[in-house]
Short mmCIF file of C-alpha atoms in Angstrom, two decimals:
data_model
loop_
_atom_site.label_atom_id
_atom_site.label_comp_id
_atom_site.label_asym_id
_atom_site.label_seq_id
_atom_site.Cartn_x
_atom_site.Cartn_y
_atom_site.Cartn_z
CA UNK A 30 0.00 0.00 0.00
CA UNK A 31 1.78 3.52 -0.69
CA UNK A 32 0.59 6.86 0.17
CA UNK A 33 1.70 10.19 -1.22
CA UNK A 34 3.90 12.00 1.37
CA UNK A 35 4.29 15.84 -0.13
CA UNK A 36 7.73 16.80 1.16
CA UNK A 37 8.26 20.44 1.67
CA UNK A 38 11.51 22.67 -0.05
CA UNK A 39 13.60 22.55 3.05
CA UNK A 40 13.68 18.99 3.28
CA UNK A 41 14.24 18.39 -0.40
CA UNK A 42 17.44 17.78 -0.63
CA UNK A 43 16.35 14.34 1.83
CA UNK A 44 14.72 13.28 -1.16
CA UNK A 45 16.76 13.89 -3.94
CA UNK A 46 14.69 16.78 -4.71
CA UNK A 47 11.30 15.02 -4.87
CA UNK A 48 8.24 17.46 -3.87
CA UNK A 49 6.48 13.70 -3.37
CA UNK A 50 7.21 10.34 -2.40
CA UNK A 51 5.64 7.21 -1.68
CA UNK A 52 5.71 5.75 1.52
CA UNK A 53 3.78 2.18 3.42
CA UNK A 54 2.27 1.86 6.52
CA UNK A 55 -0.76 2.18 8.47
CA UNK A 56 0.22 4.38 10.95
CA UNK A 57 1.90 8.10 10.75
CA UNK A 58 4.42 6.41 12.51
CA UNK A 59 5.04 3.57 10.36
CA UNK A 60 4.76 5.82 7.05
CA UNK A 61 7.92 7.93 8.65
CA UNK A 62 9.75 4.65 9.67
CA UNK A 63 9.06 3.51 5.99
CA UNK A 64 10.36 6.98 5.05
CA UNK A 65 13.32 6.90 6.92
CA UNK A 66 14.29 3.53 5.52
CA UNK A 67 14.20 4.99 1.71
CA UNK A 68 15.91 8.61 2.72
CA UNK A 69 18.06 8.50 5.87
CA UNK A 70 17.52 11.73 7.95
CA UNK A 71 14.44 12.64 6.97
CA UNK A 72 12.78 11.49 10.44
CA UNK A 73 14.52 13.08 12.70
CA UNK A 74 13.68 16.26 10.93
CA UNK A 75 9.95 15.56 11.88
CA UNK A 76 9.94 14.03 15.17
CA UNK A 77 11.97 14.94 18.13
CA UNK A 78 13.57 12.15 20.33
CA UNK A 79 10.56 11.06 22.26
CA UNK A 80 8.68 10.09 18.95
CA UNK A 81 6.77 13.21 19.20
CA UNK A 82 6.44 15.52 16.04
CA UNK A 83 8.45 18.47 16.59
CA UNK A 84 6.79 21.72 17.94
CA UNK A 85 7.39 24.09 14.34
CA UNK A 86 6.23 21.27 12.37
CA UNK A 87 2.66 20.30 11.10
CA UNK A 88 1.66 16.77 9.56
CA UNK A 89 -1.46 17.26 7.68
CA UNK A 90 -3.34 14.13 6.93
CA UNK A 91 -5.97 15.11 3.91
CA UNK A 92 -5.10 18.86 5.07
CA UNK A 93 -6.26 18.12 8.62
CA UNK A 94 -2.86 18.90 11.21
CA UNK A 95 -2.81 14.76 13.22
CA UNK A 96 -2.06 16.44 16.64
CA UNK A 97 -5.78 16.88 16.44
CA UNK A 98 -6.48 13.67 15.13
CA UNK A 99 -4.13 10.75 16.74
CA UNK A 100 -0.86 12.20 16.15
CA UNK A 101 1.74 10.00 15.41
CA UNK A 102 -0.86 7.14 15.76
CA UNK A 103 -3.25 8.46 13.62
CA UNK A 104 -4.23 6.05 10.70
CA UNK A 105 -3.71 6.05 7.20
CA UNK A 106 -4.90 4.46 4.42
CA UNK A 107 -4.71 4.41 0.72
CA UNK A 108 -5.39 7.35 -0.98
CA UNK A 109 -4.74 9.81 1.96
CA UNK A 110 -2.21 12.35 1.21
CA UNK A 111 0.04 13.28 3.63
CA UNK A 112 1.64 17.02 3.66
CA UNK A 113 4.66 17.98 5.80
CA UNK A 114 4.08 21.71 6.40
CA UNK A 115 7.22 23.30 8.66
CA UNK A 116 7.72 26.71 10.32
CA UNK A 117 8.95 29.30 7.61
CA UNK A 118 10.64 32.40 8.61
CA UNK A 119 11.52 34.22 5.35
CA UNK A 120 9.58 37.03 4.08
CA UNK A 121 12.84 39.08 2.97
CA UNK B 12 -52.51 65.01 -24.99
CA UNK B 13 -49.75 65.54 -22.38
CA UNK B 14 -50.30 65.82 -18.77
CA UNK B 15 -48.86 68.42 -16.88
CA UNK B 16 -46.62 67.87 -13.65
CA UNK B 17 -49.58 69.30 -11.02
CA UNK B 18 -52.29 66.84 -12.56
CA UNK B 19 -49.74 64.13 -12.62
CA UNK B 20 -48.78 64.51 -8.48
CA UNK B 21 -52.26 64.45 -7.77
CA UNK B 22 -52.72 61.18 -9.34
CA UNK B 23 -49.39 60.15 -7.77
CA UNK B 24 -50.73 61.58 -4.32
CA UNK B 25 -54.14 59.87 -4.55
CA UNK B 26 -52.19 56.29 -5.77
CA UNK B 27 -49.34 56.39 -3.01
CA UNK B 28 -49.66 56.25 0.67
CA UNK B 29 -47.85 58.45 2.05
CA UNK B 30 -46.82 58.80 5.76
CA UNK B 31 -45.58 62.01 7.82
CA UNK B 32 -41.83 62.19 9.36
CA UNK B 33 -43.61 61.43 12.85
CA UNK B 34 -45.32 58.30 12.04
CA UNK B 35 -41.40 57.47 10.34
CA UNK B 36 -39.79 58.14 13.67
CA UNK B 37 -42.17 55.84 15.80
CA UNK B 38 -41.71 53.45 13.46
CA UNK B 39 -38.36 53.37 13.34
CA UNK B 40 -38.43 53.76 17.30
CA UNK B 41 -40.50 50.73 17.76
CA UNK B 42 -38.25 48.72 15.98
CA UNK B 43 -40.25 48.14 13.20
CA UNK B 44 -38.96 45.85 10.25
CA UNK B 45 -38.80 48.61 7.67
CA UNK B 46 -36.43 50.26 5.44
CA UNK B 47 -36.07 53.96 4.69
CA UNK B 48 -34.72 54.41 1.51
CA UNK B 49 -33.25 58.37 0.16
CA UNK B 50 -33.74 58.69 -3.17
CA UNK B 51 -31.82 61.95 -3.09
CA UNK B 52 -29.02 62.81 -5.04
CA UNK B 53 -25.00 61.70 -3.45
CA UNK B 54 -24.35 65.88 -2.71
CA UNK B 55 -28.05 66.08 -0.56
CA UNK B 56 -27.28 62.70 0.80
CA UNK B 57 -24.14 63.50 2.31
CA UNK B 58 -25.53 66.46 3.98
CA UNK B 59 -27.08 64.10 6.53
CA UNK B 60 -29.84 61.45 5.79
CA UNK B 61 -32.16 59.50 7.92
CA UNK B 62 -30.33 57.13 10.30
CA UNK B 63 -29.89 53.58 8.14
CA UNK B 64 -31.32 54.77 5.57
CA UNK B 65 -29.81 52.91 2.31
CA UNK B 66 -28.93 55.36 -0.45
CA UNK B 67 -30.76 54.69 -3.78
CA UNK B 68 -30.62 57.77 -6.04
CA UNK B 69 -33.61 58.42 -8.29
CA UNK B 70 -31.42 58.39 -11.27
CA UNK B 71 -30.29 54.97 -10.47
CA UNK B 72 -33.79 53.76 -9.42
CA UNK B 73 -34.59 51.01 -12.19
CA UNK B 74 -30.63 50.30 -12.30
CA UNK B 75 -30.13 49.53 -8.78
CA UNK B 76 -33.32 48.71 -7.19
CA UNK B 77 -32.58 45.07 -6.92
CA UNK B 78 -29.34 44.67 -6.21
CA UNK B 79 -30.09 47.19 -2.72
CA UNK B 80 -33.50 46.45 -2.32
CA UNK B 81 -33.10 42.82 -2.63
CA UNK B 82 -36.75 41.90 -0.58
CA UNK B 83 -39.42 43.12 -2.74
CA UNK B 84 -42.09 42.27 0.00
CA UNK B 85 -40.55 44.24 2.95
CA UNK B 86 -41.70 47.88 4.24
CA UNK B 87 -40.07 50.31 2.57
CA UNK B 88 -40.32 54.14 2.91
CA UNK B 89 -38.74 56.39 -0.24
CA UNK B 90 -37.76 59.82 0.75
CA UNK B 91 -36.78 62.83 -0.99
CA UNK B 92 -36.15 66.41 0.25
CA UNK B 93 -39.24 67.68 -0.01
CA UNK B 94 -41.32 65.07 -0.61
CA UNK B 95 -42.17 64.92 -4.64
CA UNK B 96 -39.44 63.16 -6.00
CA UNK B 97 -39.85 60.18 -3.61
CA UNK B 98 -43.41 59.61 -5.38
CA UNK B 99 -42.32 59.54 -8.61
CA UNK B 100 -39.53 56.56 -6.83
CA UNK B 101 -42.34 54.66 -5.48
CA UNK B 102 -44.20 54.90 -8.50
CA UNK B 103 -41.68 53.22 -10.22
CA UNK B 104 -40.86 50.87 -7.49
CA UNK B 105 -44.10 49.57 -7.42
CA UNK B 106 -44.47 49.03 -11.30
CA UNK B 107 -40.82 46.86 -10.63
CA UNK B 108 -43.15 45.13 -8.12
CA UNK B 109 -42.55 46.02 -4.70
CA UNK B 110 -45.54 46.03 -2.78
CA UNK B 111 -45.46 47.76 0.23
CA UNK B 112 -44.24 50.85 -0.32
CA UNK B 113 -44.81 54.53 1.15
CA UNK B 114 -43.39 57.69 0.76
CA UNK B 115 -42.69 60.31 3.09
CA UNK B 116 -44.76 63.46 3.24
CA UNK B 117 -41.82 66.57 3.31
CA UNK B 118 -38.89 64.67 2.88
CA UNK B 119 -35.95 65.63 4.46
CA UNK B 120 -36.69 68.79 5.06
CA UNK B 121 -39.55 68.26 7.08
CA UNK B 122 -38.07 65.07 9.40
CA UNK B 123 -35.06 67.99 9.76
CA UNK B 124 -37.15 71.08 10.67
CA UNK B 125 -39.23 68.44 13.34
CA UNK B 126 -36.05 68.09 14.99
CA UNK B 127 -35.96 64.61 14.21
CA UNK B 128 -31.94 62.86 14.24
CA UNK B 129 -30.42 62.38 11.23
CA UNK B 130 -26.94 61.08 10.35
CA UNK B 131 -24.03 63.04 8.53
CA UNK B 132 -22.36 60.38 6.94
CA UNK B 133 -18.77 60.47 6.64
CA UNK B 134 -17.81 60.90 2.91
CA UNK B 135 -15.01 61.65 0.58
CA UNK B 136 -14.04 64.34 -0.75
CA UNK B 137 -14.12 64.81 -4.95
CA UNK B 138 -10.58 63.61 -5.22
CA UNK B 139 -11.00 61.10 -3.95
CA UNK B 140 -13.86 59.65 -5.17
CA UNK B 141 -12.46 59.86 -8.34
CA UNK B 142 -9.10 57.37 -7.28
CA UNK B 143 -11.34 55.02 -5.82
CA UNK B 144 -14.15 55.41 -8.40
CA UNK B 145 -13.67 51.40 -9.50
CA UNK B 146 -13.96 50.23 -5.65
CA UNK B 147 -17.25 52.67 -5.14
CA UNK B 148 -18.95 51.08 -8.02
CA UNK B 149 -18.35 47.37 -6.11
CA UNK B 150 -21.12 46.97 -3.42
CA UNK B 151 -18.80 45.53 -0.60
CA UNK B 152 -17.04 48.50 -0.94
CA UNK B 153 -18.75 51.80 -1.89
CA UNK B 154 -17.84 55.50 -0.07
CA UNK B 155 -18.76 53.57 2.92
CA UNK B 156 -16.08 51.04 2.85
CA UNK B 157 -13.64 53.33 1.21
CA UNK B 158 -14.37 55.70 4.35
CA UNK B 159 -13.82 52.51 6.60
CA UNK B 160 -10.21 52.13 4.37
CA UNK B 161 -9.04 55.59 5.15
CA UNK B 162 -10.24 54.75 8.48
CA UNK B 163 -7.80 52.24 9.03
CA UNK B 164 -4.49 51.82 10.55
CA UNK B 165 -2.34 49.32 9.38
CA UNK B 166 1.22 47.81 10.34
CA UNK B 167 4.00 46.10 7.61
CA UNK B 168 6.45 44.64 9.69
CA UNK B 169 9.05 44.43 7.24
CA UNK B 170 9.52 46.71 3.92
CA UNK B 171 11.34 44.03 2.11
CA UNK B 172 10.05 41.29 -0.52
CA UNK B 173 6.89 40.39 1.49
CA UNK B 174 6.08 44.18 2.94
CA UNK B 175 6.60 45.90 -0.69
CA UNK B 176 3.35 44.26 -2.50
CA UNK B 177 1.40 44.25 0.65
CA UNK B 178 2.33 48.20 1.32
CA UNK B 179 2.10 49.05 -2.10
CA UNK B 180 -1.48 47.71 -2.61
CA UNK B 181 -2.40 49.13 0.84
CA UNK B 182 -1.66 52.36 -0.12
CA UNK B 183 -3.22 51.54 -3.75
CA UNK B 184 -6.18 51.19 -1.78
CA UNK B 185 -6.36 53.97 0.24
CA UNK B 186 -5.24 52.90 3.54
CA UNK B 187 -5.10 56.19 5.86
CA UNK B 188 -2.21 55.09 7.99
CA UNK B 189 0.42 52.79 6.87
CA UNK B 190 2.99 52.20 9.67
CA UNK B 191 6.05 50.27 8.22
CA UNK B 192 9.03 48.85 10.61
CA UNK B 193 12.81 48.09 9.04
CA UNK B 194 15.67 48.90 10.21
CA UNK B 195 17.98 47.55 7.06
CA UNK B 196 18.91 49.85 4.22
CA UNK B 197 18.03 48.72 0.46
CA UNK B 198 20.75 46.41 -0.60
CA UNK B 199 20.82 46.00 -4.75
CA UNK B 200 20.35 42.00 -4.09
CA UNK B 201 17.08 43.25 -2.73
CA UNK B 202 16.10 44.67 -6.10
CA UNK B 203 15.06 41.51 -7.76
CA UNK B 204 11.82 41.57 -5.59
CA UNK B 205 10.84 44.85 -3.33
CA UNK B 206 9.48 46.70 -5.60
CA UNK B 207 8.95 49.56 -3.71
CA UNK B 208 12.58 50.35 -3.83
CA UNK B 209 15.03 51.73 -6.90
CA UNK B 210 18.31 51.12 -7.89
CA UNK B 211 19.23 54.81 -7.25
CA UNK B 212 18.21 54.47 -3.64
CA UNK B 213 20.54 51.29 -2.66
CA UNK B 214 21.87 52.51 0.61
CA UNK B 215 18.78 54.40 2.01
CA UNK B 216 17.01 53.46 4.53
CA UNK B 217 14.24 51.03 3.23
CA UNK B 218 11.37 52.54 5.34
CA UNK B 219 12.03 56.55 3.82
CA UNK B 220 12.28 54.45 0.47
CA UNK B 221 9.79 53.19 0.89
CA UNK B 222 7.72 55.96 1.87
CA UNK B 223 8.78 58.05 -1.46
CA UNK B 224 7.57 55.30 -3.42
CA UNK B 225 4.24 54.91 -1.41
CA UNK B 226 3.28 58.67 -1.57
CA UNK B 227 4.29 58.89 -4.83
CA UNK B 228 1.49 56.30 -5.44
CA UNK B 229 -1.15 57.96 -3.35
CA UNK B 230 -0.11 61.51 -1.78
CA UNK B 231 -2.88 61.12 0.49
CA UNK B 232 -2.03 58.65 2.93
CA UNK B 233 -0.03 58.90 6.12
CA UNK B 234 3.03 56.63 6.09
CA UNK B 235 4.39 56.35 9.32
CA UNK B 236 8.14 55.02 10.05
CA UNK B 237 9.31 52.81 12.47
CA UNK B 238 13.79 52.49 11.94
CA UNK B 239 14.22 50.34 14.42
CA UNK B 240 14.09 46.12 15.31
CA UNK B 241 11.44 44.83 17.22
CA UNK B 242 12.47 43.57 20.57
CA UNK B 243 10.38 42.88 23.66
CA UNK B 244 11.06 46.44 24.89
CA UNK B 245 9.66 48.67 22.14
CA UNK B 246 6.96 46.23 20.77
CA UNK B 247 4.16 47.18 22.39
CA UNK B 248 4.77 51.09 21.52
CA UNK B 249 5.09 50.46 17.77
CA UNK B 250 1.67 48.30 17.32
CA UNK B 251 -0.09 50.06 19.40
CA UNK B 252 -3.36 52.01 17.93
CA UNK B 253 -2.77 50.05 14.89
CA UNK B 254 -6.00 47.91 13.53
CA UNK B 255 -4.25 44.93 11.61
CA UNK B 256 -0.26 43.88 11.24
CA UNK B 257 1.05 42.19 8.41
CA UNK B 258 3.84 40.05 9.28
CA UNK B 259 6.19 39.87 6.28
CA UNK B 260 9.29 39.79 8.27
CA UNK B 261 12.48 37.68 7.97
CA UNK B 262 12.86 36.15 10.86
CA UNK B 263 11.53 33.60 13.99
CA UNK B 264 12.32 35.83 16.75
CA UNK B 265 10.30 38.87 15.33
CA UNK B 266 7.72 36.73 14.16
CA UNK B 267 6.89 35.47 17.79
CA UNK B 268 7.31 38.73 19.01
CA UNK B 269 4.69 40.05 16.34
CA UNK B 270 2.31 37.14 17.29
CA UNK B 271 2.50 37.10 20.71
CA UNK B 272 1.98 41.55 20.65
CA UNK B 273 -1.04 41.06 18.77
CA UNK B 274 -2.84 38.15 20.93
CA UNK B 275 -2.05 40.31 23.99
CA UNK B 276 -3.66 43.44 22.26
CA UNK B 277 -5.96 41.78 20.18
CA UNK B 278 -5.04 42.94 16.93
CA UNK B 279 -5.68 40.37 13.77
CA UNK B 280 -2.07 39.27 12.48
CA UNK B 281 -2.18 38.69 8.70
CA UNK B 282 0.56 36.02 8.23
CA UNK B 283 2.93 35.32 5.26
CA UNK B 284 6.24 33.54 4.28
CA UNK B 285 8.20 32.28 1.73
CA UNK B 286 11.19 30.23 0.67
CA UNK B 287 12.43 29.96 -2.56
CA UNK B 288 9.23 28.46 -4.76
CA UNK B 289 6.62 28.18 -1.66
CA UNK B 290 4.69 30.39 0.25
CA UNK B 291 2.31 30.35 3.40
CA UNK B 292 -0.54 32.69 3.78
CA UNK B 293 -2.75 32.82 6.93
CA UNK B 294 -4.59 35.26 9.56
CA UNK B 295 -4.24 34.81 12.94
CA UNK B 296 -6.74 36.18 15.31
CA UNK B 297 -7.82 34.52 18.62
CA UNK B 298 -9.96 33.49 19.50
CA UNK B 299 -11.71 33.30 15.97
CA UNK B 300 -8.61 31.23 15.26
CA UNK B 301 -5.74 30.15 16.83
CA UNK B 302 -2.23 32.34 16.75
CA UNK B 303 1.06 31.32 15.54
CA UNK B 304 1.98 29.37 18.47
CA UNK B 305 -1.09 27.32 18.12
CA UNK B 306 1.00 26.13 14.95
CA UNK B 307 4.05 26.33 16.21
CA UNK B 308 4.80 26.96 19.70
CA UNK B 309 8.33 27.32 19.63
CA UNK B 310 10.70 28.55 17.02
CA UNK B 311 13.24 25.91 15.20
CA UNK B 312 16.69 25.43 16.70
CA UNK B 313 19.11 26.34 14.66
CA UNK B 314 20.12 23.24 13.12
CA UNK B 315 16.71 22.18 12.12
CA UNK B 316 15.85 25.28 9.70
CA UNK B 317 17.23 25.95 6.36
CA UNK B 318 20.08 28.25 6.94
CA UNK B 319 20.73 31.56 5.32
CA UNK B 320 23.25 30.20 3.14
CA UNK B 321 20.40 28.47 1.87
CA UNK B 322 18.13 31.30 1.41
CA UNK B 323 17.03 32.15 -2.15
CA UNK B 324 13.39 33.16 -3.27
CA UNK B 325 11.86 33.32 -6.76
CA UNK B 326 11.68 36.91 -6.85
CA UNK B 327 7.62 36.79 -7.72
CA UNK B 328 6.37 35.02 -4.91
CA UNK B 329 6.63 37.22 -2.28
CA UNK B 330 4.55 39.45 -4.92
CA UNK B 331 1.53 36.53 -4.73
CA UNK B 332 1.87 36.11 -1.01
CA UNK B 333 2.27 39.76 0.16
CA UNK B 334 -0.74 40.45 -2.26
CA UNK B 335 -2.49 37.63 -0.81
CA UNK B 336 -1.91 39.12 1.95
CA UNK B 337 -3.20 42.51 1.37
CA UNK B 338 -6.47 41.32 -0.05
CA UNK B 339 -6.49 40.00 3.67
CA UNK B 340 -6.30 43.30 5.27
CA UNK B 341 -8.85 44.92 2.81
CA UNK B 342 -11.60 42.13 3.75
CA UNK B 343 -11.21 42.13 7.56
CA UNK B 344 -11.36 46.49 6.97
CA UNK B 345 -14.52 45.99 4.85
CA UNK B 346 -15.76 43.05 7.55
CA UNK B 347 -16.40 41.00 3.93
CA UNK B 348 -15.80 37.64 2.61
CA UNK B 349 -14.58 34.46 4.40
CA UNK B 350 -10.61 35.12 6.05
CA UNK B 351 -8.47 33.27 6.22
CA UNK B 352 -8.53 32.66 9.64
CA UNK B 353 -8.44 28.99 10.74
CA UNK B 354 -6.62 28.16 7.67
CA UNK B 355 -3.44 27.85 5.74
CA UNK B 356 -3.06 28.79 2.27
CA UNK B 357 0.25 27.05 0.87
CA UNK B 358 0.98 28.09 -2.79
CA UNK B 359 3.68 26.25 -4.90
CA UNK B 360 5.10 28.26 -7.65
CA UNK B 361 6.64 25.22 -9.78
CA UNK B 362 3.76 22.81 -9.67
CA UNK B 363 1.44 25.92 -9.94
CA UNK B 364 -1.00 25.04 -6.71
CA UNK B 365 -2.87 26.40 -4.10
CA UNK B 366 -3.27 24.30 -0.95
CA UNK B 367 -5.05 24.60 2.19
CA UNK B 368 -4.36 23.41 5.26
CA UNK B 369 -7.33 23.22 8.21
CA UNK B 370 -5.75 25.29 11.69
CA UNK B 371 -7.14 24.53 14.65
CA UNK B 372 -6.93 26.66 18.22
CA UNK B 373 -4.80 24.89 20.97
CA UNK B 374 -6.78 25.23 23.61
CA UNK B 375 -3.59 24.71 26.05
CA UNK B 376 -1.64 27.66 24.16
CA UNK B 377 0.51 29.50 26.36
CA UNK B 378 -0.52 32.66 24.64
CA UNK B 379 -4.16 32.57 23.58
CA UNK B 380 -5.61 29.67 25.21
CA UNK B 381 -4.35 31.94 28.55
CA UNK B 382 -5.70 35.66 30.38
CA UNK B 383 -2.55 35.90 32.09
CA UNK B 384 -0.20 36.82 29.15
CA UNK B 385 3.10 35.17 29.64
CA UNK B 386 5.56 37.82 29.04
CA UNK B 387 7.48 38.62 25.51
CA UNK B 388 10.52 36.56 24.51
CA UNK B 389 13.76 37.51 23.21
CA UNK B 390 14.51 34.28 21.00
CA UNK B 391 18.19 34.09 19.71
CA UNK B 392 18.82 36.01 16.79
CA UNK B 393 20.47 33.17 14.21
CA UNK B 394 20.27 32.91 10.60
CA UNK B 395 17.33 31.20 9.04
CA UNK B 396 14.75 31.21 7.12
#
């Protein structure tokens, strides 16, 4: 089963410059451990060291953020797309 | 054979039921569901009119009727000045098929000379009305949304890639008061997307830059200047008496300080960013929505955002997002159209897409979800973006 992840420009260059990539799992959590196994890094980018995701980043699952769904446990399922949306300071 | 004006009113008179100021006023004291329309001309109008009354000039009668008098069963009472033109408006109104309608005996003369209250609305002057003649033709804006406009005071934090469109609009617009805060002079790598700076000025300041270019658009508004950076000391004395802030700064420390100012005073925070071919476009504005740190509630260490070595922007997107922006301001001013409050805008230049992104309140933020404000914080200036 693979769901879309959209990857945002800052963590690009995890994924050899791909705006999207597939990813398995059932889980938010499995989808990233999928991730990680296909481009090294890109987890701990998203989630801090206790699993959680990190505070200036937002998971959207079908453009709903997951901490107010199940958070890293929320389900997923084929079909759902899955955006990555992190803090961005520049305005300049 | 034709028929002269006298014969005519007396038909008119004998047709139309007409009503004196007095009966108006307890109407319109009791509440009643009915709407006074002044058929007058916009130069009598703005002399004073009845309080609510909507503003439907004979000459515009058939044109306009049913896009301002949209319920063709309701009450309605036409007035004029002195009380003739408003029958010749009902007569018409009620071959368009409105069916209860009255006109008032005297017009405004009379309801004036009773001592009855009026209202002096608060117009523009000639000049004016011809710069904004394409927004007064648009119903959600009109003299009475361009007064609300010129009305308004409104913050840029930032005069750089993000501020420029958003200013430059504003002041398109007719924003009265246009506060802008930079303390960084116009660098020539700047060039390739603030527009409201020239390549003769590299080495000014960017906020008296930026105000030439501004008043050079619209003479009229008051551009005020703010040379300094926002730290937790000065903050609350630059956004205060301001109505809205745009946020188009460069930077996670000011940002915080920007959001967390205007949750403690209230003020609407109209949010954008970019980097390189993306932008983010929001409005924050507890407790209609949640604030930044709803999102986000602490900045990115260092190491975890895109440093400035890594910086770049496509120099056109700020121009979509700071307009996006703008457009922002404008409808929370007018009090029209749905905001973007409670939800993220994401726009991808390459792939060409608009995104959104549903925001929800935290209800255990520190800053909004709280009455005791926490305090400002001074985050660690580093480079990102």
């Amino acid at each position: 089963m693979a769901i879309s992840v959209r990857i945002p420009t800052p963590l690009r260059k995890l994924t050899d410059g791909k705006a999207e990539v597939d990813a398995a799992g059932s889980t938010i959590q499995e989808l990233f451990d999928n991730l990680e196994s296909q481009h090294a890094g890109i987890k701990e980018k998203v989630f801090d060291d206790e699993g959680e995701i990190r505070r200036f980043i937002i998971v959207s699952l079908n453009g709903e953020d997951v901490r107010y769904i199940d958070g890293a446990a929320t389900s997923v399922s084929d079909g759902d797309e899955i955006t990555i949306v992190p803090a961005i300071a520049g305005g300049v | 054979m034709a028929v002269s004006k006298d014969q005519w009113l007396k038909q008119l008179r004998s047709d139309i039921p007409e009503v004196s100021p007095e009966d108006v006023r307890s109407e319109l004291d009791a509440k009643k569901d009915v709407l006074i329309v002044d058929v007058r001309e916009g130069d009598e109008y703005r002399q004073g009119h009845l309080p609510g009354a909507v503003h439907l000039p004979r000459g515009f009668l058939e044109l306009q009727a049913e896009s301002k008098l949209t319920d063709s069963t309701k009450d309605i009472i036409a007035y004029c000045a002195g009380g003739v033109r408003s029958l010749f408006a009902v007569d018409t109104l009620k071959k368009m098929g409105y069916g209860k309608v009255r006109s008032m005996a005297g017009g405004f003369t009379r309801w004036k000379q009773n001592g009855h209250p009026f209202d002096v609305p608060e117009v523009l002057d000639d000049d004016d009305r011809e710069r904004y003649a394409r927004h007064l033709t648009i119903d959600e804006v009109g003299e009475a949304g361009q007064v609300k406009l010129k009305k308004a005071k409104v913050l840029c934090i930032g005069a750089g890639g993000l501020g420029s469109p958003a200013a430059y609009y504003l002041a398109a617009a007719g924003i009265g008061t246009l506060g802008l805060v930079d303390y960084d002079v116009v660098d020539k790598t700047n060039l390739q997307r603030q527009i409201l700076h020239t390549d003769d000025r590299v080495g000014e300041l960017k906020t008296e830059s930026a105000k030439k270019t501004l008043l050079g658009l619209n003479p009229k508004i008051d551009v005020k200047l703010y040379n300094e950076r926002i730290t937790s000391q000065n903050i609350d004395e630059i956004v205060s008496g301001y109505d809205i802030i745009v946020d188009g700064c460069d930077n996670f420390p000011t940002r915080y300080l920007v959001n967390d100012a205007c949750v403690k005073h209230g003020i609407p925070n109209v949010h954008g960013s970019i980097y390189r071919f993306e932008g983010q476009v929001t409005v924050f504005w507890p407790p209609k929505g949640p604030c930044y740190r709803c999102l986000f509630p602490e900045p990115p260490p260092p190491e975890m955002a895109p440093s400035c070595a890594e910086a770049g922007v496509l120099g056109v997107l700020p121009g979509v997002i700071g307009v996006l922006e703008a457009i922002e301001v404008i409808k929370i001013i007018l009090g029209k159209g749905d905001l973007l409050v409670g939800r993220l805008l994401t726009y991808d230049a390459l792939e060409a897409k608009f995104r959104e992104l549903k925001l929800r309140r935290n209800p255990d933020c520190k800053y909004c979800g709280s009455d005791d404000f926490p305090g400002y914080i001074d985050y660690e200036q580093f480079c990102a973006i």
